[in-house]
Amino acid sequence: MAAKWLKNAVFYEIYPQSFLDTNGDGIGDMEGIIRKLDYIKDLGCNALWINPCFDSPFKDAGYDVRDYKKVAERYGTNDDLIRLFDEAHKRKMHVLLDLVPGHTSEEHEWFQMSQKAEPNEYSDRYIWTSFCFEGCPGLPYIGGESERSATYILNFFKCQPALNYGFLNPDKPWQTGINDPAAIATREAMKDVMRFWLDRGCDGFRVDMAASLVKFDDEKKSGTSAIWKNIREMLDKDYPEAAMVSEWSDPKLALRAGYDMDFYLSHPGNAYPTLMQDYGRDPNAPDNSYFKKDSDHDITRFLPEYLDWYEDTKDIGYISMITCNHDTIRASLHLDASELKLAYAFIFTMPGVPFLYYGDEIGMRYQFLPTKEGGYFRTGSRTPMQWDNSKNLGFSTADADRLYLPVDPADDAPTVAGQESDPESLLNTVRLILKLRHKEKDLQSDGPFEALHAVKGEPFVYRRGEIIIAINPGTEPAVVPVDIAGKTPLFTIGTADFDGKAFHIGPQSFVALK
Ligand code: NOJ
């Protein structure tokens, strides 16, 4: 069963490069996160996920780890990170680090040893074929770069060789089984990394490419799941309050493998993009997202998949919805502030543990930029946080040309300071919704959920215990097609009222009734 503190957790995802630079070098740092803990708490988020902050050549923004046990100098020191854990805990907040178990940087010491011609204890830490001209059908591999006569398998970019967790049914001399000593050594090495940070105050991990450990024939993921179950046993025994969230997007598998939460990601082909980003990978393609005011408002494109996953997993863990993340185009590219308000109100009143991506609370805009650190289209969602109207929008005192990425150049770039005093701002709306979530137990992670009315083009109505919620994302007023006798509004975006006969919900409106 999931860690207890997740019942009321709302996460804030921080891309550390871009959050707050306190030493004027143009890039964010640990101290910057510490200084903004009160802001995050006040927003209604009581937990953090920090993207990889470890030593790295940064060919994939830190997802190419060179040393799992060392904070990258550009962010500070291990002591700074430990201070962040302490400061967070003082405020009853929790911190998840990003664990990258499927691959390392090619500059990691393990890989440097593994590529040597002379066999050594790291020779099988990665997946190598047995000859310099032998590849691995179906998996990307690199030859010609190592001292040993072999090619190695990649897990993602060229800089990210795959760690060896074994094969389910090895059928080549170079493939180890999942219970062979080399595969077990990799798993134990990853457990050692986890222990290192858990012992220093970290509260758990967001796990990168969690489904990627066993390469094949692991279609049903029994091999990969067995590894996670083993790791869960360690957590249950020694760190019972530690939490893990998987980048898997298959909660039926991930939660059974021992995860507390699994992200519902906007992978093309699954139902999540139909809510906010229904345009695949092309930001210029037409968008029929549910929350766009001029779409066909068909919640039934989302609901069957969600309900199937939710019903199957609600007793074992949580589905985590995100406003966006560092891999996704910010929803504000297509949705305006009123559409975003409804989308966030939905995400934050659904079951499971929600994640807010830094800057989404003010509707920070996606920027069209050249790639940085392997970001490609993702770079535009990774720009500096916009705090106020001072130099570099309050992100850094460095000269603009030294910034990690440029800040939004628009005259009307949204900022935290600019939205503070406007009660209708996106920022203050997020605060109110999260306040409501924290106040009403039924709205929290494990509160009940039932869809009451889900018909294309009509308001979507759902129940969370004693609370009934109606959303009308369209431009026409509508009657709430559900009996809500005896209930009164707790929280409204737009308009909603009872005229003595029926309950009416205005255009682009949201109402929670109790
Ligand atoms: C998923 C991460 O979210 C992404 O940013 C990264 O590039 C890949 N995994 C590889 O680690």
PDB file of N, CA and C in Angstrom, residues 386-431:
ATOM      1  N   GLN A 386       9.385  32.702 -13.959  1.00  0.00           N
ATOM      2  CA  GLN A 386       9.128  34.146 -14.054  1.00  0.00           C
ATOM      3  C   GLN A 386       8.552  34.658 -12.740  1.00  0.00           C
ATOM      4  N   TRP A 387       9.441  35.272 -11.940  1.00  0.00           N
ATOM      5  CA  TRP A 387       9.036  35.671 -10.588  1.00  0.00           C
ATOM      6  C   TRP A 387       8.429  37.061 -10.543  1.00  0.00           C
ATOM      7  N   ASP A 388       9.112  38.027 -11.181  1.00  0.00           N
ATOM      8  CA  ASP A 388       8.629  39.414 -11.083  1.00  0.00           C
ATOM      9  C   ASP A 388       9.167  40.206 -12.272  1.00  0.00           C
ATOM     10  N   ASN A 389       9.042  41.527 -12.213  1.00  0.00           N
ATOM     11  CA  ASN A 389       9.454  42.319 -13.369  1.00  0.00           C
ATOM     12  C   ASN A 389      10.876  42.847 -13.285  1.00  0.00           C
ATOM     13  N   SER A 390      11.649  42.348 -12.340  1.00  0.00           N
ATOM     14  CA  SER A 390      13.040  42.799 -12.245  1.00  0.00           C
ATOM     15  C   SER A 390      13.868  42.119 -13.339  1.00  0.00           C
ATOM     16  N   LYS A 391      15.177  42.354 -13.317  1.00  0.00           N
ATOM     17  CA  LYS A 391      16.068  41.807 -14.337  1.00  0.00           C
ATOM     18  C   LYS A 391      15.833  40.299 -14.533  1.00  0.00           C
ATOM     19  N   ASN A 392      15.780  39.850 -15.757  1.00  0.00           N
ATOM     20  CA  ASN A 392      15.546  38.433 -16.086  1.00  0.00           C
ATOM     21  C   ASN A 392      14.303  37.869 -15.372  1.00  0.00           C
ATOM     22  N   LEU A 393      13.328  38.721 -15.223  1.00  0.00           N
ATOM     23  CA  LEU A 393      12.069  38.342 -14.557  1.00  0.00           C
ATOM     24  C   LEU A 393      12.309  37.712 -13.185  1.00  0.00           C
ATOM     25  N   GLY A 394      13.377  38.185 -12.535  1.00  0.00           N
ATOM     26  CA  GLY A 394      13.636  37.763 -11.156  1.00  0.00           C
ATOM     27  C   GLY A 394      14.328  36.418 -11.049  1.00  0.00           C
ATOM     28  N   PHE A 395      14.661  35.807 -12.184  1.00  0.00           N
ATOM     29  CA  PHE A 395      15.279  34.471 -12.144  1.00  0.00           C
ATOM     30  C   PHE A 395      16.748  34.545 -11.757  1.00  0.00           C
ATOM     31  N   SER A 396      17.459  35.557 -12.256  1.00  0.00           N
ATOM     32  CA  SER A 396      18.913  35.594 -12.083  1.00  0.00           C
ATOM     33  C   SER A 396      19.406  37.021 -12.264  1.00  0.00           C
ATOM     34  N   THR A 397      20.525  37.333 -11.602  1.00  0.00           N
ATOM     35  CA  THR A 397      21.117  38.666 -11.789  1.00  0.00           C
ATOM     36  C   THR A 397      22.188  38.639 -12.887  1.00  0.00           C
ATOM     37  N   ALA A 398      22.413  37.470 -13.478  1.00  0.00           N
ATOM     38  CA  ALA A 398      23.436  37.375 -14.538  1.00  0.00           C
ATOM     39  C   ALA A 398      23.001  38.179 -15.765  1.00  0.00           C
ATOM     40  N   ASP A 399      23.964  38.496 -16.616  1.00  0.00           N
ATOM     41  CA  ASP A 399      23.598  39.137 -17.872  1.00  0.00           C
ATOM     42  C   ASP A 399      22.777  38.155 -18.705  1.00  0.00           C
ATOM     43  N   ALA A 400      21.864  38.698 -19.488  1.00  0.00           N
ATOM     44  CA  ALA A 400      20.911  37.845 -20.217  1.00  0.00           C
ATOM     45  C   ALA A 400      21.617  36.783 -21.063  1.00  0.00           C
ATOM     46  N   ASP A 401      22.777  37.130 -21.637  1.00  0.00           N
ATOM     47  CA  ASP A 401      23.429  36.142 -22.505  1.00  0.00           C
ATOM     48  C   ASP A 401      24.089  35.005 -21.727  1.00  0.00           C
ATOM     49  N   ARG A 402      24.089  35.087 -20.409  1.00  0.00           N
ATOM     50  CA  ARG A 402      24.655  33.992 -19.612  1.00  0.00           C
ATOM     51  C   ARG A 402      23.584  33.064 -19.042  1.00  0.00           C
ATOM     52  N   LEU A 403      22.339  33.366 -19.312  1.00  0.00           N
ATOM     53  CA  LEU A 403      21.269  32.548 -18.722  1.00  0.00           C
ATOM     54  C   LEU A 403      21.242  31.149 -19.337  1.00  0.00           C
ATOM     55  N   TYR A 404      20.851  30.191 -18.552  1.00  0.00           N
ATOM     56  CA  TYR A 404      20.716  28.805 -19.028  1.00  0.00           C
ATOM     57  C   TYR A 404      19.839  28.769 -20.278  1.00  0.00           C
ATOM     58  N   LEU A 405      18.710  29.422 -20.196  1.00  0.00           N
ATOM     59  CA  LEU A 405      17.843  29.630 -21.367  1.00  0.00           C
ATOM     60  C   LEU A 405      17.279  31.043 -21.243  1.00  0.00           C
ATOM     61  N   PRO A 406      16.898  31.663 -22.354  1.00  0.00           N
ATOM     62  CA  PRO A 406      16.334  33.017 -22.246  1.00  0.00           C
ATOM     63  C   PRO A 406      15.001  33.008 -21.508  1.00  0.00           C
ATOM     64  N   VAL A 407      14.723  34.121 -20.853  1.00  0.00           N
ATOM     65  CA  VAL A 407      13.396  34.248 -20.241  1.00  0.00           C
ATOM     66  C   VAL A 407      12.405  34.692 -21.321  1.00  0.00           C
ATOM     67  N   ASP A 408      11.131  34.498 -21.046  1.00  0.00           N
ATOM     68  CA  ASP A 408      10.067  34.912 -21.966  1.00  0.00           C
ATOM     69  C   ASP A 408      10.261  36.401 -22.289  1.00  0.00           C
ATOM     70  N   PRO A 409      10.466  36.765 -23.580  1.00  0.00           N
ATOM     71  CA  PRO A 409      10.738  38.173 -23.908  1.00  0.00           C
ATOM     72  C   PRO A 409       9.480  39.034 -24.009  1.00  0.00           C
ATOM     73  N   ALA A 410       8.313  38.449 -23.909  1.00  0.00           N
ATOM     74  CA  ALA A 410       7.076  39.220 -24.149  1.00  0.00           C
ATOM     75  C   ALA A 410       6.878  40.297 -23.087  1.00  0.00           C
ATOM     76  N   ASP A 411       6.341  41.447 -23.510  1.00  0.00           N
ATOM     77  CA  ASP A 411       6.059  42.531 -22.558  1.00  0.00           C
ATOM     78  C   ASP A 411       5.079  42.082 -21.486  1.00  0.00           C
ATOM     79  N   ASP A 412       4.169  41.201 -21.889  1.00  0.00           N
ATOM     80  CA  ASP A 412       3.163  40.764 -20.917  1.00  0.00           C
ATOM     81  C   ASP A 412       3.463  39.361 -20.380  1.00  0.00           C
ATOM     82  N   ALA A 413       4.745  39.008 -20.315  1.00  0.00           N
ATOM     83  CA  ALA A 413       5.110  37.682 -19.778  1.00  0.00           C
ATOM     84  C   ALA A 413       4.504  37.535 -18.376  1.00  0.00           C
ATOM     85  N   PRO A 414       3.778  36.451 -18.127  1.00  0.00           N
ATOM     86  CA  PRO A 414       3.179  36.314 -16.795  1.00  0.00           C
ATOM     87  C   PRO A 414       4.252  36.164 -15.713  1.00  0.00           C
ATOM     88  N   THR A 415       4.017  36.768 -14.561  1.00  0.00           N
ATOM     89  CA  THR A 415       4.945  36.598 -13.432  1.00  0.00           C
ATOM     90  C   THR A 415       4.137  36.331 -12.159  1.00  0.00           C
ATOM     91  N   VAL A 416       4.830  35.782 -11.183  1.00  0.00           N
ATOM     92  CA  VAL A 416       4.177  35.536  -9.895  1.00  0.00           C
ATOM     93  C   VAL A 416       3.745  36.873  -9.299  1.00  0.00           C
ATOM     94  N   ALA A 417       4.679  37.844  -9.275  1.00  0.00           N
ATOM     95  CA  ALA A 417       4.356  39.135  -8.650  1.00  0.00           C
ATOM     96  C   ALA A 417       3.169  39.795  -9.348  1.00  0.00           C
ATOM     97  N   GLY A 418       3.132  39.682 -10.659  1.00  0.00           N
ATOM     98  CA  GLY A 418       2.066  40.320 -11.419  1.00  0.00           C
ATOM     99  C   GLY A 418       0.700  39.707 -11.147  1.00  0.00           C
ATOM    100  N   GLN A 419       0.677  38.445 -10.725  1.00  0.00           N
ATOM    101  CA  GLN A 419      -0.623  37.791 -10.508  1.00  0.00           C
ATOM    102  C   GLN A 419      -1.054  37.790  -9.047  1.00  0.00           C
ATOM    103  N   GLU A 420      -0.122  38.144  -8.155  1.00  0.00           N
ATOM    104  CA  GLU A 420      -0.422  38.081  -6.715  1.00  0.00           C
ATOM    105  C   GLU A 420      -1.697  38.822  -6.336  1.00  0.00           C
ATOM    106  N   SER A 421      -1.812  40.068  -6.836  1.00  0.00           N
ATOM    107  CA  SER A 421      -2.882  40.920  -6.313  1.00  0.00           C
ATOM    108  C   SER A 421      -4.208  40.751  -7.059  1.00  0.00           C
ATOM    109  N   ASP A 422      -4.212  39.954  -8.094  1.00  0.00           N
ATOM    110  CA  ASP A 422      -5.446  39.764  -8.864  1.00  0.00           C
ATOM    111  C   ASP A 422      -6.153  38.499  -8.374  1.00  0.00           C
ATOM    112  N   PRO A 423      -7.291  38.663  -7.690  1.00  0.00           N
ATOM    113  CA  PRO A 423      -7.947  37.464  -7.133  1.00  0.00           C
ATOM    114  C   PRO A 423      -8.381  36.470  -8.207  1.00  0.00           C
ATOM    115  N   GLU A 424      -8.550  36.953  -9.440  1.00  0.00           N
ATOM    116  CA  GLU A 424      -9.012  36.072 -10.521  1.00  0.00           C
ATOM    117  C   GLU A 424      -7.848  35.437 -11.285  1.00  0.00           C
ATOM    118  N   SER A 425      -6.617  35.754 -10.893  1.00  0.00           N
ATOM    119  CA  SER A 425      -5.482  35.257 -11.684  1.00  0.00           C
ATOM    120  C   SER A 425      -5.398  33.737 -11.617  1.00  0.00           C
ATOM    121  N   LEU A 426      -4.665  33.190 -12.573  1.00  0.00           N
ATOM    122  CA  LEU A 426      -4.469  31.738 -12.588  1.00  0.00           C
ATOM    123  C   LEU A 426      -3.794  31.309 -11.283  1.00  0.00           C
ATOM    124  N   LEU A 427      -2.781  32.074 -10.879  1.00  0.00           N
ATOM    125  CA  LEU A 427      -2.053  31.755  -9.653  1.00  0.00           C
ATOM    126  C   LEU A 427      -2.998  31.654  -8.455  1.00  0.00           C
ATOM    127  N   ASN A 428      -3.847  32.657  -8.293  1.00  0.00           N
ATOM    128  CA  ASN A 428      -4.738  32.631  -7.127  1.00  0.00           C
ATOM    129  C   ASN A 428      -5.838  31.594  -7.276  1.00  0.00           C
ATOM    130  N   THR A 429      -6.198  31.281  -8.517  1.00  0.00           N
ATOM    131  CA  THR A 429      -7.187  30.206  -8.719  1.00  0.00           C
ATOM    132  C   THR A 429      -6.585  28.859  -8.311  1.00  0.00           C
ATOM    133  N   VAL A 430      -5.329  28.639  -8.714  1.00  0.00           N
ATOM    134  CA  VAL A 430      -4.662  27.394  -8.312  1.00  0.00           C
ATOM    135  C   VAL A 430      -4.626  27.315  -6.785  1.00  0.00           C
ATOM    136  N   ARG A 431      -4.275  28.424  -6.145  1.00  0.00           N
ATOM    137  CA  ARG A 431      -4.212  28.420  -4.669  1.00  0.00           C
ATOM    138  C   ARG A 431      -5.559  28.023  -4.065  1.00  0.00           C
TER     139      ARG A 431
END
